[in-house]
Short mmCIF file of C-alpha atoms in Angstrom, two decimals:
data_model
loop_
_atom_site.label_atom_id
_atom_site.label_comp_id
_atom_site.label_asym_id
_atom_site.label_seq_id
_atom_site.Cartn_x
_atom_site.Cartn_y
_atom_site.Cartn_z
CA MET S 261 75.74 120.93 113.64
CA SER S 262 75.26 123.47 110.86
CA ILE S 263 74.88 123.37 107.11
CA ALA S 264 78.30 123.25 105.50
CA PRO S 265 79.48 126.11 103.26
CA SER S 266 78.41 125.98 99.63
CA VAL S 267 80.51 126.33 96.49
CA LYS S 268 78.78 127.59 93.34
CA GLY S 269 79.99 127.60 89.78
CA THR S 270 79.38 126.47 86.22
CA LEU S 271 80.67 123.54 84.21
CA ALA S 272 81.15 123.50 80.46
CA PHE S 273 78.69 121.19 78.73
CA GLY S 274 79.58 121.25 75.06
CA GLU S 275 79.10 124.85 73.99
CA HIS S 276 76.91 125.54 77.02
CA LYS S 277 77.17 125.89 80.79
CA THR S 278 75.56 123.97 83.65
CA TRP S 279 75.16 125.87 86.93
CA TYR S 280 75.78 123.92 90.14
CA ARG S 281 76.03 124.33 93.89
CA VAL S 282 77.85 121.90 96.17
CA THR S 283 77.11 122.01 99.90
CA GLY S 284 79.69 120.09 101.94
CA THR S 285 82.88 118.39 100.83
CA PRO S 286 82.78 115.51 98.34
CA GLY S 287 85.26 112.74 99.01
CA SER S 288 85.08 113.15 102.77
CA GLY S 289 83.72 109.68 103.50
CA LYS S 290 80.07 109.74 102.45
CA PRO S 291 78.61 109.67 98.93
CA ALA S 292 77.41 112.93 97.40
CA LEU S 293 73.63 113.33 97.09
CA VAL S 294 72.93 114.73 93.62
CA ALA S 295 69.50 116.36 93.20
CA LEU S 296 67.72 116.24 89.85
CA HIS S 297 64.88 118.76 89.77
CA GLY S 298 61.56 118.43 88.00
CA GLY S 299 60.04 120.19 85.05
CA PRO S 300 61.48 119.71 82.54
CA GLY S 301 62.50 123.35 82.53
CA SER S 302 62.37 123.85 86.28
CA THR S 303 65.21 124.92 88.63
CA HIS S 304 66.89 123.65 91.78
CA ASP S 305 65.31 126.31 94.04
CA TYR S 306 62.43 124.26 95.44
CA LEU S 307 64.84 121.45 96.41
CA VAL S 308 67.30 123.72 98.22
CA GLY S 309 66.20 122.30 101.60
CA LEU S 310 68.01 119.04 100.78
CA ALA S 311 71.17 120.88 101.79
CA VAL S 312 70.25 120.17 105.41
CA LEU S 313 71.50 116.61 104.84
CA SER S 314 75.02 118.02 104.63
CA GLU S 315 74.81 118.51 108.41
CA ALA S 316 75.31 114.76 108.82
CA GLY S 317 78.16 114.57 106.31
CA TRP S 318 76.50 113.89 102.97
CA PRO S 319 77.66 116.46 100.39
CA VAL S 320 74.64 117.76 98.47
CA VAL S 321 74.84 118.77 94.81
CA HIS S 322 72.16 120.99 93.28
CA TYR S 323 72.19 122.04 89.65
CA ASP S 324 69.96 123.76 87.13
CA GLN S 325 69.35 121.67 84.04
CA LEU S 326 70.24 123.23 80.72
CA GLY S 327 67.76 125.87 79.53
CA ASN S 328 66.78 127.37 82.89
CA GLY S 329 68.00 129.00 86.07
CA GLY S 330 71.72 129.69 86.18
CA SER S 331 72.49 127.38 83.25
CA THR S 332 72.59 128.44 79.60
CA HIS S 333 69.22 129.55 78.27
CA LEU S 334 68.42 128.58 74.69
CA PRO S 335 65.03 130.14 73.92
CA GLY S 336 65.55 129.79 70.18
CA ALA S 337 66.45 126.11 70.19
CA ASP S 338 64.34 123.82 68.04
CA ALA S 339 61.87 121.73 70.05
CA GLY S 340 63.71 118.59 68.92
CA PHE S 341 66.84 119.78 70.73
CA TRP S 342 65.28 119.02 74.12
CA THR S 343 65.44 115.26 74.68
CA PRO S 344 65.91 112.93 77.67
CA ARG S 345 69.28 111.93 76.19
CA LEU S 346 70.45 115.56 76.32
CA PHE S 347 69.73 115.74 80.03
CA LEU S 348 71.21 112.31 80.73
CA ASP S 349 74.40 113.44 78.98
CA GLU S 350 74.36 116.64 81.03
CA LEU S 351 74.08 114.61 84.24
CA ASP S 352 77.02 112.40 83.24
CA ASN S 353 79.04 115.52 82.45
CA LEU S 354 78.17 117.04 85.83
CA LEU S 355 79.15 113.92 87.78
CA ARG S 356 82.50 113.70 86.01
CA GLY S 357 83.16 117.42 86.18
CA LEU S 358 82.56 117.59 89.93
CA GLY S 359 84.55 114.41 90.54
CA VAL S 360 81.70 112.60 92.30
CA ASP S 361 81.04 109.93 89.67
CA ASP S 362 82.81 107.30 91.78
CA ASP S 363 80.62 107.73 94.88
CA TYR S 364 77.13 109.27 94.68
CA VAL S 365 73.43 108.85 95.34
CA LEU S 366 70.78 110.28 93.02
CA PHE S 367 67.65 112.07 94.24
CA GLY S 368 65.25 112.63 91.33
CA GLN S 369 62.03 114.57 91.89
CA SER S 370 59.13 114.43 89.38
CA TRP S 371 60.65 114.58 85.86
CA GLY S 372 64.02 114.28 87.61
CA GLY S 373 62.91 110.92 88.97
CA LEU S 374 62.50 109.46 85.49
CA LEU S 375 65.92 110.83 84.53
CA ALA S 376 67.51 109.38 87.65
CA ALA S 377 65.93 105.97 87.02
CA ALA S 378 67.10 105.95 83.40
CA HIS S 379 70.62 106.82 84.55
CA ALA S 380 70.56 104.12 87.24
CA SER S 381 69.37 101.46 84.80
CA ALA S 382 72.74 101.66 83.03
CA ARG S 383 74.33 100.47 86.31
CA PRO S 384 77.03 103.15 86.65
CA GLU S 385 79.84 101.90 88.84
CA GLY S 386 79.84 104.79 91.32
CA LEU S 387 76.11 104.89 92.01
CA ARG S 388 75.35 103.81 95.60
CA GLY S 389 71.62 104.44 95.86
CA LEU S 390 68.57 105.98 94.19
CA VAL S 391 65.64 108.05 95.46
CA VAL S 392 62.69 108.47 93.08
CA ALA S 393 60.39 111.15 94.47
CA ASN S 394 56.92 112.02 93.15
CA ALA S 395 57.69 110.69 89.68
CA PRO S 396 55.48 108.79 87.24
CA ALA S 397 57.10 105.81 85.58
CA SER S 398 55.75 106.92 82.21
CA TYR S 399 53.90 109.84 80.70
CA PRO S 400 51.14 107.66 79.22
CA LEU S 401 50.42 106.49 82.78
CA TRP S 402 50.57 110.11 83.95
CA LEU S 403 48.11 111.28 81.31
CA SER S 404 45.69 108.47 82.12
CA GLU S 405 45.69 109.47 85.79
CA MET S 406 45.42 113.18 84.97
CA ARG S 407 41.99 112.41 83.52
CA VAL S 408 41.00 110.83 86.85
CA LEU S 409 42.20 113.81 88.88
CA ARG S 410 40.63 116.36 86.54
CA ASP S 411 37.26 114.65 86.84
CA ARG S 412 37.41 115.24 90.60
CA LEU S 413 37.93 119.00 90.35
CA PRO S 414 35.12 121.32 91.50
CA PRO S 415 32.24 121.75 89.01
CA GLY S 416 33.13 123.86 85.99
CA VAL S 417 36.91 123.89 86.50
CA ASP S 418 37.74 121.13 84.06
CA ASP S 419 35.24 122.52 81.55
CA THR S 420 37.16 125.80 81.63
CA LEU S 421 40.48 124.04 81.20
CA ARG S 422 39.26 121.95 78.28
CA ARG S 423 37.68 124.94 76.53
CA HIS S 424 41.00 126.80 76.52
CA GLU S 425 43.01 123.71 75.61
CA ALA S 426 40.78 123.13 72.58
CA ALA S 427 40.99 126.80 71.57
CA GLY S 428 44.77 127.02 72.08
CA THR S 429 44.33 129.82 74.63
CA THR S 430 46.18 128.20 77.52
CA ASP S 431 48.06 131.46 78.05
CA SER S 432 44.88 133.21 79.25
CA LYS S 433 44.28 134.33 82.84
CA GLU S 434 41.12 132.22 83.02
CA TYR S 435 43.12 129.09 82.18
CA PHE S 436 45.82 130.05 84.71
CA ASP S 437 43.24 130.54 87.46
CA ALA S 438 41.58 127.19 86.73
CA MET S 439 44.99 125.51 86.52
CA MET S 440 45.83 126.79 90.00
CA VAL S 441 42.83 124.95 91.45
CA PHE S 442 44.50 121.72 90.37
CA TYR S 443 47.97 122.83 91.48
CA ASN S 444 46.80 123.78 94.97
CA ARG S 445 45.28 120.31 95.38
CA HIS S 446 47.90 118.10 93.77
CA VAL S 447 51.20 120.00 93.36
CA CYS S 448 51.69 121.93 96.62
CA THR S 449 48.98 122.16 99.29
CA LEU S 450 50.75 124.80 101.41
CA ASP S 451 49.16 128.25 101.58
CA PRO S 452 50.99 130.42 100.82
CA TRP S 453 53.50 128.53 98.70
CA PRO S 454 57.02 128.59 100.16
CA ARG S 455 59.29 131.17 98.58
CA GLU S 456 61.66 128.56 97.14
CA PHE S 457 58.77 126.74 95.43
CA LEU S 458 57.35 129.99 94.09
CA ALA S 459 60.78 130.87 92.68
CA THR S 460 60.84 127.63 90.72
CA PHE S 461 57.24 128.04 89.55
CA MET S 462 57.90 131.56 88.29
CA GLU S 463 61.04 130.42 86.47
CA ILE S 464 58.93 128.03 84.39
CA TYR S 465 56.20 130.63 83.95
CA ASN S 466 58.63 133.32 82.76
CA ASN S 467 60.92 131.05 80.75
CA PRO S 468 58.78 128.16 79.49
CA ALA S 469 60.73 127.11 76.38
CA VAL S 470 61.88 123.73 77.71
CA TYR S 471 58.66 122.98 79.59
CA TYR S 472 56.44 123.78 76.61
CA ALA S 473 58.60 121.77 74.19
CA MET S 474 58.81 118.63 76.31
CA ASN S 475 55.73 118.78 78.53
CA GLY S 476 53.12 121.30 77.42
CA PRO S 477 51.24 124.26 78.89
CA SER S 478 50.41 122.62 82.24
CA GLU S 479 51.09 119.57 84.40
CA PHE S 480 47.94 117.85 83.20
CA HIS S 481 47.98 118.79 79.50
CA VAL S 482 51.07 116.99 78.23
CA ILE S 483 51.30 117.52 74.49
CA GLY S 484 55.08 117.87 74.20
CA SER S 485 57.75 115.40 73.18
CA LEU S 486 57.51 113.44 76.46
CA ARG S 487 53.89 112.42 75.97
CA ASP S 488 54.84 108.87 74.93
CA TRP S 489 58.06 108.52 76.97
CA GLY S 490 58.69 106.47 80.08
CA VAL S 491 61.16 104.26 81.92
CA VAL S 492 59.02 101.24 82.84
CA ASP S 493 61.06 98.86 80.69
CA LEU S 494 64.31 100.04 82.30
CA LEU S 495 63.33 99.55 85.93
CA PRO S 496 64.24 95.84 86.30
CA ASP S 497 67.83 96.78 85.36
CA ILE S 498 68.31 99.02 88.40
CA ALA S 499 70.63 97.27 90.83
CA VAL S 500 71.11 99.73 93.72
CA PRO S 501 69.03 100.24 96.88
CA THR S 502 66.04 102.37 95.93
CA LEU S 503 63.65 104.53 97.93
CA VAL S 504 60.40 105.59 96.26
CA ILE S 505 58.52 108.60 97.68
CA SER S 506 55.05 109.94 96.90
CA GLY S 507 52.32 111.99 98.55
CA ARG S 508 48.81 110.79 99.30
CA HIS S 509 47.38 113.70 97.28
CA ASP S 510 50.16 113.68 94.69
CA GLU S 511 49.54 114.37 91.02
CA ALA S 512 51.88 111.39 90.64
CA THR S 513 49.18 108.99 91.80
CA PRO S 514 49.90 105.47 93.11
CA VAL S 515 49.06 104.05 89.68
CA THR S 516 51.86 106.09 88.09
CA VAL S 517 54.39 105.37 90.85
CA ARG S 518 53.74 101.65 91.42
CA PRO S 519 56.00 100.36 88.61
CA TYR S 520 59.04 101.64 90.53
CA ALA S 521 58.01 99.70 93.63
CA ASP S 522 57.04 96.58 91.69
CA LEU S 523 59.86 96.39 89.14
CA ILE S 524 62.98 97.70 90.90
CA PRO S 525 64.36 94.79 92.93
CA GLY S 526 64.01 95.47 96.65
CA ALA S 527 62.58 98.98 96.26
CA ARG S 528 60.94 100.54 99.35
CA TRP S 529 57.94 102.86 98.92
CA GLU S 530 57.12 105.61 101.43
CA ILE S 531 53.80 107.46 101.06
CA PHE S 532 53.47 110.81 102.84
CA GLU S 533 49.88 111.02 104.06
CA ASN S 534 49.71 114.83 104.39
CA SER S 535 51.47 115.74 101.14
CA SER S 536 50.84 116.20 97.47
CA HIS S 537 53.73 116.54 94.97
CA THR S 538 56.21 118.16 97.37
CA PRO S 539 56.57 116.13 100.61
CA HIS S 540 59.97 117.72 101.21
CA LEU S 541 58.11 121.04 101.68
CA GLU S 542 54.78 119.78 103.05
CA GLU S 543 56.18 117.33 105.63
CA PRO S 544 59.82 118.44 105.96
CA GLU S 545 60.62 116.81 109.32
CA ARG S 546 59.37 113.39 108.30
CA PHE S 547 60.94 113.77 104.88
CA THR S 548 64.37 114.50 106.40
CA ALA S 549 64.00 111.56 108.77
CA VAL S 550 63.10 109.17 105.92
CA MET S 551 65.98 110.43 103.78
CA THR S 552 68.46 110.19 106.64
CA GLU S 553 67.39 106.63 107.44
CA PHE S 554 67.78 105.63 103.80
CA LEU S 555 71.20 107.25 103.40
CA LYS S 556 72.44 105.61 106.61
CA SER S 557 71.24 102.24 105.31
CA LEU S 558 73.69 102.58 102.42
CA GLU S 559 76.72 102.74 104.70
#
């Protein structure tokens, strides 16, 4: 078997454009797997390996959320423009525009996991299954656990981070270097980082408008509009088979992930022992096996 050909394009979303890539042929007997990337303000690049699932007949849809990658960039947009509702509306528009809204599975990674869960809680008719990967159930939970992880950093690292956060100098090289100590422990443990992950990281670094507005200057210093947002209250309303994924060394710690497992009826939780925030890159063979088993269970 080989990965099916891909079709790329853009869809109109109001006055803007959403970039997408479809690998495989929707409507050919198996639901489309639609990948929601993290960030906010990230790109699809680091999730491109999901396309391997097209080998077994599941069409795979990647897209760049508005504001980054191949979609319309809006660097001058007011911070209040960037809301979860905007991205939920964009997802609905994408599903309809590609004609997969009657038969699809959502894969949401990190921030994309919260979006996917919020979408699923509305019980859309065509949704067949949900995968929530490396996602906190709320940002208050996330921030609480960030304090725990920061306290475990090598001596002096968190002091450096806090000094720059207090001074508003999070754009300094010293802050970046200290930030990378955390990232190499809890975001991606591979050395060097895979090219597709580095591409996504640099997209945020070079075009941070969405990330700064909604998240903040780093994964662990969330001061943007999402700081009080979460989906915990929506989880009992999800009514499709759900797979929850996290890494043993994940910045999305078990405390932040557990509400998905506890509150979504029948949810199954897989922890990847040798991974942090990117099991699909850190343990790709096991990840593909787990995903394949889950997708087959939906048939």
